[in-house]
Amino acid sequence: MKIRIVAIVLFLSSILIGAKAVNIDTCHITVYDTIRVVVYDTMRVSMQSALRRDAASIVTILESTSADTITRQMGHTIRYVNWWAKMIPRMTTVQFAGNMGFASLGLGWKYGRRDQMESSVLVGIVPKHDSNRAKLTMTFKQNVVPFHLEPHEKVHFVPITLGGYVNMVFGDEFWTNQPDRYPSGYYWFSTRFRFNLCVGQRIEFNIYDSRIENFHRNVGVFYEFSINDLYMIEAIKNQRHLKLKDYLTLSLGITLQLF
């Protein structure tokens, strides 16, 4: 037993003295009573900093004889992690008006090579007014940001945003298909769903500061003009009698981007 203890002590001492660092690609260290250093490829890791536990009884260095196998395994892992990371919402949106309720709150995702695509899901509320109760809405929104300008490193200006969204209102008084109580074809459209097109502008301010903990990286304000499918049809049919204010809706909003 004493011989084994001496051998382990000598082994640990030789590592600490002789091997100051190892060059690896990615290093994952799990520190328990047993320390495992799993070796992948190019990062400089100090063995002294890795072996922080005096009570460690075994040091196992797992090495692979096939760099190609490691590369494939790392590739699968990275793709899997990246896929899940993209599912994390990157922005929060608060929007007022816009054919989706008095106020709507939602989460969104940015993607694309230059983050030019934005998808959002918002939940809104329509006040009671002269109806029996307030109503809840849900909106699925898709925006395209063709380009943006940077007049200052802390300011981004988006000259134009293009998009569309589908709004759904909850309630027994709204339907997807016309109820049987009405003559066939009396209502050719759904009262539950509205399809909208929108165009607008946005300005964003970078509020990130490395000296403090910022939950959001930037904040933006925007406005949009939107039109739904029914208003669009009426605008085309009654071009001489309707003005822009009769079928265009103005909405204002705030976006908070996480990263």
PDB file of C-alpha atoms in Angstrom:
ATOM      1  CA  MET A   1       0.000   0.000   0.000  1.00  0.00           C
ATOM      2  CA  LYS A   2       2.819   2.411   0.935  1.00  0.00           C
ATOM      3  CA  ILE A   3       4.547   1.667  -2.375  1.00  0.00           C
ATOM      4  CA  ARG A   4       1.332   2.553  -4.293  1.00  0.00           C
ATOM      5  CA  ILE A   5       0.907   5.802  -2.382  1.00  0.00           C
ATOM      6  CA  VAL A   6       4.522   6.775  -3.063  1.00  0.00           C
ATOM      7  CA  ALA A   7       4.113   5.901  -6.747  1.00  0.00           C
ATOM      8  CA  ILE A   8       0.987   8.082  -7.084  1.00  0.00           C
ATOM      9  CA  VAL A   9       2.691  10.984  -5.299  1.00  0.00           C
ATOM     10  CA  LEU A  10       5.731  10.708  -7.573  1.00  0.00           C
ATOM     11  CA  PHE A  11       3.459  10.527 -10.627  1.00  0.00           C
ATOM     12  CA  LEU A  12       1.562  13.680  -9.643  1.00  0.00           C
ATOM     13  CA  SER A  13       4.784  15.498  -8.798  1.00  0.00           C
ATOM     14  CA  SER A  14       6.341  14.640 -12.159  1.00  0.00           C
ATOM     15  CA  ILE A  15       3.284  16.051 -13.965  1.00  0.00           C
ATOM     16  CA  LEU A  16       3.271  19.242 -11.929  1.00  0.00           C
ATOM     17  CA  ILE A  17       6.988  19.855 -12.351  1.00  0.00           C
ATOM     18  CA  GLY A  18       7.652  18.527 -15.807  1.00  0.00           C
ATOM     19  CA  ALA A  19       4.512  19.415 -17.750  1.00  0.00           C
ATOM     20  CA  LYS A  20       3.762  23.108 -17.375  1.00  0.00           C
ATOM     21  CA  ALA A  21       1.221  23.194 -20.186  1.00  0.00           C
ATOM     22  CA  VAL A  22      -0.315  21.075 -22.886  1.00  0.00           C
ATOM     23  CA  ASN A  23      -1.565  22.271 -26.261  1.00  0.00           C
ATOM     24  CA  ILE A  24      -5.038  20.985 -26.983  1.00  0.00           C
ATOM     25  CA  ASP A  25      -7.978  22.030 -29.182  1.00  0.00           C
ATOM     26  CA  THR A  26     -10.797  22.176 -26.699  1.00  0.00           C
ATOM     27  CA  CYS A  27     -10.429  21.200 -23.073  1.00  0.00           C
ATOM     28  CA  HIS A  28     -13.195  20.077 -20.793  1.00  0.00           C
ATOM     29  CA  ILE A  29     -12.184  19.612 -17.162  1.00  0.00           C
ATOM     30  CA  THR A  30     -14.436  18.022 -14.592  1.00  0.00           C
ATOM     31  CA  VAL A  31     -13.072  18.434 -11.061  1.00  0.00           C
ATOM     32  CA  TYR A  32     -14.288  15.830  -8.620  1.00  0.00           C
ATOM     33  CA  ASP A  33     -12.217  13.503  -6.433  1.00  0.00           C
ATOM     34  CA  THR A  34     -11.015  12.202  -9.767  1.00  0.00           C
ATOM     35  CA  ILE A  35      -9.782  14.792 -12.242  1.00  0.00           C
ATOM     36  CA  ARG A  36     -10.279  14.079 -15.911  1.00  0.00           C
ATOM     37  CA  VAL A  37      -8.692  16.186 -18.594  1.00  0.00           C
ATOM     38  CA  VAL A  38     -10.357  15.342 -21.882  1.00  0.00           C
ATOM     39  CA  VAL A  39      -8.072  16.340 -24.730  1.00  0.00           C
ATOM     40  CA  TYR A  40      -9.460  17.539 -28.064  1.00  0.00           C
ATOM     41  CA  ASP A  41      -7.370  20.121 -30.055  1.00  0.00           C
ATOM     42  CA  THR A  42      -5.698  23.810 -29.717  1.00  0.00           C
ATOM     43  CA  MET A  43      -5.956  25.620 -26.439  1.00  0.00           C
ATOM     44  CA  ARG A  44      -3.086  26.169 -24.016  1.00  0.00           C
ATOM     45  CA  VAL A  45      -4.055  24.767 -20.641  1.00  0.00           C
ATOM     46  CA  SER A  46      -1.793  24.924 -17.596  1.00  0.00           C
ATOM     47  CA  MET A  47      -1.660  21.611 -15.781  1.00  0.00           C
ATOM     48  CA  GLN A  48      -0.991  23.408 -12.490  1.00  0.00           C
ATOM     49  CA  SER A  49      -4.262  25.306 -12.805  1.00  0.00           C
ATOM     50  CA  ALA A  50      -6.083  22.133 -13.832  1.00  0.00           C
ATOM     51  CA  LEU A  51      -4.913  20.167 -10.800  1.00  0.00           C
ATOM     52  CA  ARG A  52      -6.394  22.319  -8.084  1.00  0.00           C
ATOM     53  CA  ARG A  53      -7.528  19.514  -5.764  1.00  0.00           C
ATOM     54  CA  ASP A  54      -4.909  18.236  -3.315  1.00  0.00           C
ATOM     55  CA  ALA A  55      -7.197  15.330  -2.518  1.00  0.00           C
ATOM     56  CA  ALA A  56      -7.218  14.138  -6.104  1.00  0.00           C
ATOM     57  CA  SER A  57      -6.288  10.495  -6.254  1.00  0.00           C
ATOM     58  CA  ILE A  58      -6.088   9.861  -9.975  1.00  0.00           C
ATOM     59  CA  VAL A  59      -5.208  11.996 -12.987  1.00  0.00           C
ATOM     60  CA  THR A  60      -6.494  10.570 -16.232  1.00  0.00           C
ATOM     61  CA  ILE A  61      -5.484  12.112 -19.533  1.00  0.00           C
ATOM     62  CA  LEU A  62      -7.618  10.741 -22.310  1.00  0.00           C
ATOM     63  CA  GLU A  63      -5.940  11.083 -25.662  1.00  0.00           C
ATOM     64  CA  SER A  64      -7.279  10.085 -29.043  1.00  0.00           C
ATOM     65  CA  THR A  65      -5.111   8.464 -31.657  1.00  0.00           C
ATOM     66  CA  SER A  66      -7.348   9.772 -34.460  1.00  0.00           C
ATOM     67  CA  ALA A  67      -7.601  13.545 -34.952  1.00  0.00           C
ATOM     68  CA  ASP A  68     -10.255  12.967 -37.650  1.00  0.00           C
ATOM     69  CA  THR A  69     -12.477  11.146 -35.166  1.00  0.00           C
ATOM     70  CA  ILE A  70     -12.138  14.009 -32.679  1.00  0.00           C
ATOM     71  CA  THR A  71     -12.907  16.575 -35.381  1.00  0.00           C
ATOM     72  CA  ARG A  72     -16.067  14.721 -36.422  1.00  0.00           C
ATOM     73  CA  GLN A  73     -17.220  14.366 -32.839  1.00  0.00           C
ATOM     74  CA  MET A  74     -16.584  18.040 -32.150  1.00  0.00           C
ATOM     75  CA  GLY A  75     -18.394  19.004 -35.347  1.00  0.00           C
ATOM     76  CA  HIS A  76     -21.510  17.043 -34.381  1.00  0.00           C
ATOM     77  CA  THR A  77     -21.449  18.503 -30.882  1.00  0.00           C
ATOM     78  CA  ILE A  78     -20.981  22.085 -32.083  1.00  0.00           C
ATOM     79  CA  ARG A  79     -23.780  21.791 -34.645  1.00  0.00           C
ATOM     80  CA  TYR A  80     -26.117  20.322 -32.020  1.00  0.00           C
ATOM     81  CA  VAL A  81     -25.332  23.047 -29.473  1.00  0.00           C
ATOM     82  CA  ASN A  82     -25.600  25.811 -32.098  1.00  0.00           C
ATOM     83  CA  TRP A  83     -28.986  24.506 -33.227  1.00  0.00           C
ATOM     84  CA  TRP A  84     -30.354  24.711 -29.691  1.00  0.00           C
ATOM     85  CA  ALA A  85     -28.687  28.088 -29.125  1.00  0.00           C
ATOM     86  CA  LYS A  86     -30.596  29.510 -32.093  1.00  0.00           C
ATOM     87  CA  MET A  87     -33.854  28.593 -30.354  1.00  0.00           C
ATOM     88  CA  ILE A  88     -33.141  31.118 -27.589  1.00  0.00           C
ATOM     89  CA  PRO A  89     -35.109  34.349 -28.209  1.00  0.00           C
ATOM     90  CA  ARG A  90     -32.761  37.261 -28.832  1.00  0.00           C
ATOM     91  CA  MET A  91     -35.127  40.198 -28.502  1.00  0.00           C
ATOM     92  CA  THR A  92     -38.191  41.455 -26.683  1.00  0.00           C
ATOM     93  CA  THR A  93     -40.766  43.623 -28.466  1.00  0.00           C
ATOM     94  CA  VAL A  94     -43.457  45.911 -27.107  1.00  0.00           C
ATOM     95  CA  GLN A  95     -45.807  47.232 -29.792  1.00  0.00           C
ATOM     96  CA  PHE A  96     -48.746  49.607 -29.555  1.00  0.00           C
ATOM     97  CA  ALA A  97     -51.591  49.350 -32.108  1.00  0.00           C
ATOM     98  CA  GLY A  98     -50.975  47.838 -35.548  1.00  0.00           C
ATOM     99  CA  ASN A  99     -54.142  45.722 -35.922  1.00  0.00           C
ATOM    100  CA  MET A 100     -52.963  43.419 -33.112  1.00  0.00           C
ATOM    101  CA  GLY A 101     -54.495  45.081 -30.055  1.00  0.00           C
ATOM    102  CA  PHE A 102     -53.919  48.154 -27.979  1.00  0.00           C
ATOM    103  CA  ALA A 103     -50.607  46.775 -26.688  1.00  0.00           C
ATOM    104  CA  SER A 104     -48.667  43.612 -27.488  1.00  0.00           C
ATOM    105  CA  LEU A 105     -45.664  41.996 -25.856  1.00  0.00           C
ATOM    106  CA  GLY A 106     -43.559  39.269 -27.400  1.00  0.00           C
ATOM    107  CA  LEU A 107     -40.264  37.498 -27.992  1.00  0.00           C
ATOM    108  CA  GLY A 108     -38.313  37.351 -31.217  1.00  0.00           C
ATOM    109  CA  TRP A 109     -35.408  35.785 -33.048  1.00  0.00           C
ATOM    110  CA  LYS A 110     -32.812  37.323 -35.379  1.00  0.00           C
ATOM    111  CA  TYR A 111     -31.076  35.181 -37.961  1.00  0.00           C
ATOM    112  CA  GLY A 112     -29.507  35.290 -41.384  1.00  0.00           C
ATOM    113  CA  ARG A 113     -25.981  36.167 -42.458  1.00  0.00           C
ATOM    114  CA  ARG A 114     -26.374  39.795 -41.328  1.00  0.00           C
ATOM    115  CA  ASP A 115     -29.299  39.300 -38.930  1.00  0.00           C
ATOM    116  CA  GLN A 116     -31.553  40.593 -41.681  1.00  0.00           C
ATOM    117  CA  MET A 117     -34.420  38.251 -40.767  1.00  0.00           C
ATOM    118  CA  GLU A 118     -36.590  38.661 -37.680  1.00  0.00           C
ATOM    119  CA  SER A 119     -39.397  36.437 -36.422  1.00  0.00           C
ATOM    120  CA  SER A 120     -41.580  37.325 -33.440  1.00  0.00           C
ATOM    121  CA  VAL A 121     -44.490  35.951 -31.465  1.00  0.00           C
ATOM    122  CA  LEU A 122     -46.570  38.553 -29.598  1.00  0.00           C
ATOM    123  CA  VAL A 123     -49.523  38.399 -27.243  1.00  0.00           C
ATOM    124  CA  GLY A 124     -51.778  41.445 -27.145  1.00  0.00           C
ATOM    125  CA  ILE A 125     -54.919  42.760 -25.554  1.00  0.00           C
ATOM    126  CA  VAL A 126     -57.931  44.570 -27.007  1.00  0.00           C
ATOM    127  CA  PRO A 127     -59.634  46.737 -24.352  1.00  0.00           C
ATOM    128  CA  LYS A 128     -63.265  46.179 -23.517  1.00  0.00           C
ATOM    129  CA  HIS A 129     -64.625  49.497 -24.881  1.00  0.00           C
ATOM    130  CA  ASP A 130     -68.299  48.917 -25.694  1.00  0.00           C
ATOM    131  CA  SER A 131     -68.054  45.107 -25.875  1.00  0.00           C
ATOM    132  CA  ASN A 132     -68.720  42.629 -23.077  1.00  0.00           C
ATOM    133  CA  ARG A 133     -65.076  41.950 -22.222  1.00  0.00           C
ATOM    134  CA  ALA A 134     -61.475  42.537 -23.212  1.00  0.00           C
ATOM    135  CA  LYS A 135     -60.015  40.190 -25.803  1.00  0.00           C
ATOM    136  CA  LEU A 136     -56.689  38.425 -26.125  1.00  0.00           C
ATOM    137  CA  THR A 137     -54.769  38.297 -29.405  1.00  0.00           C
ATOM    138  CA  MET A 138     -51.737  36.444 -30.697  1.00  0.00           C
ATOM    139  CA  THR A 139     -49.549  37.599 -33.574  1.00  0.00           C
ATOM    140  CA  PHE A 140     -46.911  35.801 -35.646  1.00  0.00           C
ATOM    141  CA  LYS A 141     -44.714  38.403 -37.282  1.00  0.00           C
ATOM    142  CA  GLN A 142     -41.927  38.215 -39.869  1.00  0.00           C
ATOM    143  CA  ASN A 143     -39.693  41.186 -40.700  1.00  0.00           C
ATOM    144  CA  VAL A 144     -36.923  41.719 -43.223  1.00  0.00           C
ATOM    145  CA  VAL A 145     -34.198  44.310 -42.614  1.00  0.00           C
ATOM    146  CA  PRO A 146     -32.472  44.795 -45.997  1.00  0.00           C
ATOM    147  CA  PHE A 147     -29.668  46.988 -44.612  1.00  0.00           C
ATOM    148  CA  HIS A 148     -28.809  49.425 -41.843  1.00  0.00           C
ATOM    149  CA  LEU A 149     -26.620  52.494 -41.436  1.00  0.00           C
ATOM    150  CA  GLU A 150     -24.172  53.244 -38.636  1.00  0.00           C
ATOM    151  CA  PRO A 151     -23.784  57.026 -38.206  1.00  0.00           C
ATOM    152  CA  HIS A 152     -22.103  56.269 -34.870  1.00  0.00           C
ATOM    153  CA  GLU A 153     -20.683  53.127 -33.252  1.00  0.00           C
ATOM    154  CA  LYS A 154     -23.442  53.320 -30.657  1.00  0.00           C
ATOM    155  CA  VAL A 155     -26.263  54.122 -33.098  1.00  0.00           C
ATOM    156  CA  HIS A 156     -27.761  51.958 -35.843  1.00  0.00           C
ATOM    157  CA  PHE A 157     -30.377  53.369 -38.187  1.00  0.00           C
ATOM    158  CA  VAL A 158     -32.630  51.075 -40.227  1.00  0.00           C
ATOM    159  CA  PRO A 159     -34.020  53.133 -43.147  1.00  0.00           C
ATOM    160  CA  ILE A 160     -36.680  50.567 -43.995  1.00  0.00           C
ATOM    161  CA  THR A 161     -38.163  47.384 -42.572  1.00  0.00           C
ATOM    162  CA  LEU A 162     -40.534  45.209 -44.562  1.00  0.00           C
ATOM    163  CA  GLY A 163     -42.757  42.563 -43.086  1.00  0.00           C
ATOM    164  CA  GLY A 164     -45.995  40.773 -42.631  1.00  0.00           C
ATOM    165  CA  TYR A 165     -47.876  39.185 -39.795  1.00  0.00           C
ATOM    166  CA  VAL A 166     -50.896  37.069 -38.977  1.00  0.00           C
ATOM    167  CA  ASN A 167     -53.075  38.169 -36.092  1.00  0.00           C
ATOM    168  CA  MET A 168     -55.504  35.888 -34.293  1.00  0.00           C
ATOM    169  CA  VAL A 169     -58.127  37.050 -31.794  1.00  0.00           C
ATOM    170  CA  PHE A 170     -59.566  34.694 -29.178  1.00  0.00           C
ATOM    171  CA  GLY A 171     -63.259  34.518 -28.357  1.00  0.00           C
ATOM    172  CA  ASP A 172     -66.394  32.512 -29.153  1.00  0.00           C
ATOM    173  CA  GLU A 173     -67.775  35.387 -31.203  1.00  0.00           C
ATOM    174  CA  PHE A 174     -64.954  35.004 -33.759  1.00  0.00           C
ATOM    175  CA  TRP A 175     -64.651  32.123 -36.179  1.00  0.00           C
ATOM    176  CA  THR A 176     -62.321  30.615 -38.730  1.00  0.00           C
ATOM    177  CA  ASN A 177     -65.080  29.165 -40.929  1.00  0.00           C
ATOM    178  CA  GLN A 178     -68.475  30.758 -41.320  1.00  0.00           C
ATOM    179  CA  PRO A 179     -71.057  29.337 -38.847  1.00  0.00           C
ATOM    180  CA  ASP A 180     -74.083  27.476 -40.153  1.00  0.00           C
ATOM    181  CA  ARG A 181     -76.454  30.182 -38.904  1.00  0.00           C
ATOM    182  CA  TYR A 182     -75.472  32.387 -41.835  1.00  0.00           C
ATOM    183  CA  PRO A 183     -76.418  31.755 -45.489  1.00  0.00           C
ATOM    184  CA  SER A 184     -73.748  30.001 -47.506  1.00  0.00           C
ATOM    185  CA  GLY A 185     -71.103  32.463 -48.716  1.00  0.00           C
ATOM    186  CA  TYR A 186     -72.476  35.337 -46.646  1.00  0.00           C
ATOM    187  CA  TYR A 187     -69.098  35.827 -44.974  1.00  0.00           C
ATOM    188  CA  TRP A 188     -66.272  34.819 -47.291  1.00  0.00           C
ATOM    189  CA  PHE A 189     -63.561  35.794 -44.812  1.00  0.00           C
ATOM    190  CA  SER A 190     -62.534  34.669 -41.352  1.00  0.00           C
ATOM    191  CA  THR A 191     -63.228  37.015 -38.448  1.00  0.00           C
ATOM    192  CA  ARG A 192     -60.617  35.297 -36.264  1.00  0.00           C
ATOM    193  CA  PHE A 193     -57.560  35.805 -38.488  1.00  0.00           C
ATOM    194  CA  ARG A 194     -56.237  38.949 -40.162  1.00  0.00           C
ATOM    195  CA  PHE A 195     -53.282  39.064 -42.523  1.00  0.00           C
ATOM    196  CA  ASN A 196     -51.210  42.227 -42.525  1.00  0.00           C
ATOM    197  CA  LEU A 197     -48.383  43.858 -44.455  1.00  0.00           C
ATOM    198  CA  CYS A 198     -46.181  46.479 -42.826  1.00  0.00           C
ATOM    199  CA  VAL A 199     -43.353  48.904 -43.598  1.00  0.00           C
ATOM    200  CA  GLY A 200     -41.439  51.068 -41.172  1.00  0.00           C
ATOM    201  CA  GLN A 201     -38.205  52.494 -39.827  1.00  0.00           C
ATOM    202  CA  ARG A 202     -36.129  51.879 -36.714  1.00  0.00           C
ATOM    203  CA  ILE A 203     -33.262  53.389 -34.763  1.00  0.00           C
ATOM    204  CA  GLU A 204     -31.219  51.329 -32.292  1.00  0.00           C
ATOM    205  CA  PHE A 205     -28.870  52.410 -29.521  1.00  0.00           C
ATOM    206  CA  ASN A 206     -26.094  50.199 -28.220  1.00  0.00           C
ATOM    207  CA  ILE A 207     -26.309  50.318 -24.420  1.00  0.00           C
ATOM    208  CA  TYR A 208     -23.783  47.575 -23.690  1.00  0.00           C
ATOM    209  CA  ASP A 209     -21.089  48.536 -21.186  1.00  0.00           C
ATOM    210  CA  SER A 210     -18.427  46.013 -20.192  1.00  0.00           C
ATOM    211  CA  ARG A 211     -17.967  47.762 -16.835  1.00  0.00           C
ATOM    212  CA  ILE A 212     -21.483  46.946 -15.686  1.00  0.00           C
ATOM    213  CA  GLU A 213     -23.828  44.011 -16.120  1.00  0.00           C
ATOM    214  CA  ASN A 214     -26.283  44.906 -18.878  1.00  0.00           C
ATOM    215  CA  PHE A 215     -29.113  42.465 -19.413  1.00  0.00           C
ATOM    216  CA  HIS A 216     -29.770  43.915 -22.879  1.00  0.00           C
ATOM    217  CA  ARG A 217     -27.201  44.844 -25.490  1.00  0.00           C
ATOM    218  CA  ASN A 218     -29.233  47.461 -27.355  1.00  0.00           C
ATOM    219  CA  VAL A 219     -32.603  49.168 -27.331  1.00  0.00           C
ATOM    220  CA  GLY A 220     -34.512  50.332 -30.388  1.00  0.00           C
ATOM    221  CA  VAL A 221     -37.582  52.388 -31.169  1.00  0.00           C
ATOM    222  CA  PHE A 222     -39.619  51.974 -34.329  1.00  0.00           C
ATOM    223  CA  TYR A 223     -42.795  52.915 -36.124  1.00  0.00           C
ATOM    224  CA  GLU A 224     -44.709  50.990 -38.765  1.00  0.00           C
ATOM    225  CA  PHE A 225     -47.543  51.564 -41.197  1.00  0.00           C
ATOM    226  CA  SER A 226     -49.645  48.449 -41.716  1.00  0.00           C
ATOM    227  CA  ILE A 227     -52.676  47.347 -43.694  1.00  0.00           C
ATOM    228  CA  ASN A 228     -54.699  44.167 -43.313  1.00  0.00           C
ATOM    229  CA  ASP A 229     -56.232  42.036 -46.052  1.00  0.00           C
ATOM    230  CA  LEU A 230     -59.783  43.434 -45.776  1.00  0.00           C
ATOM    231  CA  TYR A 231     -58.626  47.057 -45.804  1.00  0.00           C
ATOM    232  CA  MET A 232     -56.385  46.321 -48.774  1.00  0.00           C
ATOM    233  CA  ILE A 233     -59.304  44.947 -50.785  1.00  0.00           C
ATOM    234  CA  GLU A 234     -61.473  47.941 -49.906  1.00  0.00           C
ATOM    235  CA  ALA A 235     -58.649  50.350 -50.783  1.00  0.00           C
ATOM    236  CA  ILE A 236     -58.325  48.799 -54.239  1.00  0.00           C
ATOM    237  CA  LYS A 237     -62.088  48.761 -54.844  1.00  0.00           C
ATOM    238  CA  ASN A 238     -62.647  52.324 -53.604  1.00  0.00           C
ATOM    239  CA  GLN A 239     -59.526  54.177 -54.669  1.00  0.00           C
ATOM    240  CA  ARG A 240     -61.454  57.372 -55.432  1.00  0.00           C
ATOM    241  CA  HIS A 241     -63.268  57.572 -52.117  1.00  0.00           C
ATOM    242  CA  LEU A 242     -60.786  56.274 -49.527  1.00  0.00           C
ATOM    243  CA  LYS A 243     -57.710  58.100 -48.301  1.00  0.00           C
ATOM    244  CA  LEU A 244     -54.563  56.638 -46.781  1.00  0.00           C
ATOM    245  CA  LYS A 245     -55.749  57.417 -43.257  1.00  0.00           C
ATOM    246  CA  ASP A 246     -58.848  55.300 -43.889  1.00  0.00           C
ATOM    247  CA  TYR A 247     -56.961  52.013 -44.309  1.00  0.00           C
ATOM    248  CA  LEU A 248     -53.384  52.501 -43.041  1.00  0.00           C
ATOM    249  CA  THR A 249     -52.667  51.913 -39.359  1.00  0.00           C
ATOM    250  CA  LEU A 250     -49.765  53.500 -37.487  1.00  0.00           C
ATOM    251  CA  SER A 251     -48.062  51.546 -34.713  1.00  0.00           C
ATOM    252  CA  LEU A 252     -45.176  52.390 -32.382  1.00  0.00           C
ATOM    253  CA  GLY A 253     -42.858  50.020 -30.606  1.00  0.00           C
ATOM    254  CA  ILE A 254     -39.748  49.308 -28.586  1.00  0.00           C
ATOM    255  CA  THR A 255     -37.290  46.455 -29.080  1.00  0.00           C
ATOM    256  CA  LEU A 256     -34.753  45.177 -26.559  1.00  0.00           C
ATOM    257  CA  GLN A 257     -32.031  42.934 -27.976  1.00  0.00           C
ATOM    258  CA  LEU A 258     -30.245  40.498 -25.700  1.00  0.00           C
ATOM    259  CA  PHE A 259     -27.227  39.639 -27.859  1.00  0.00           C
TER     260      PHE A 259
END
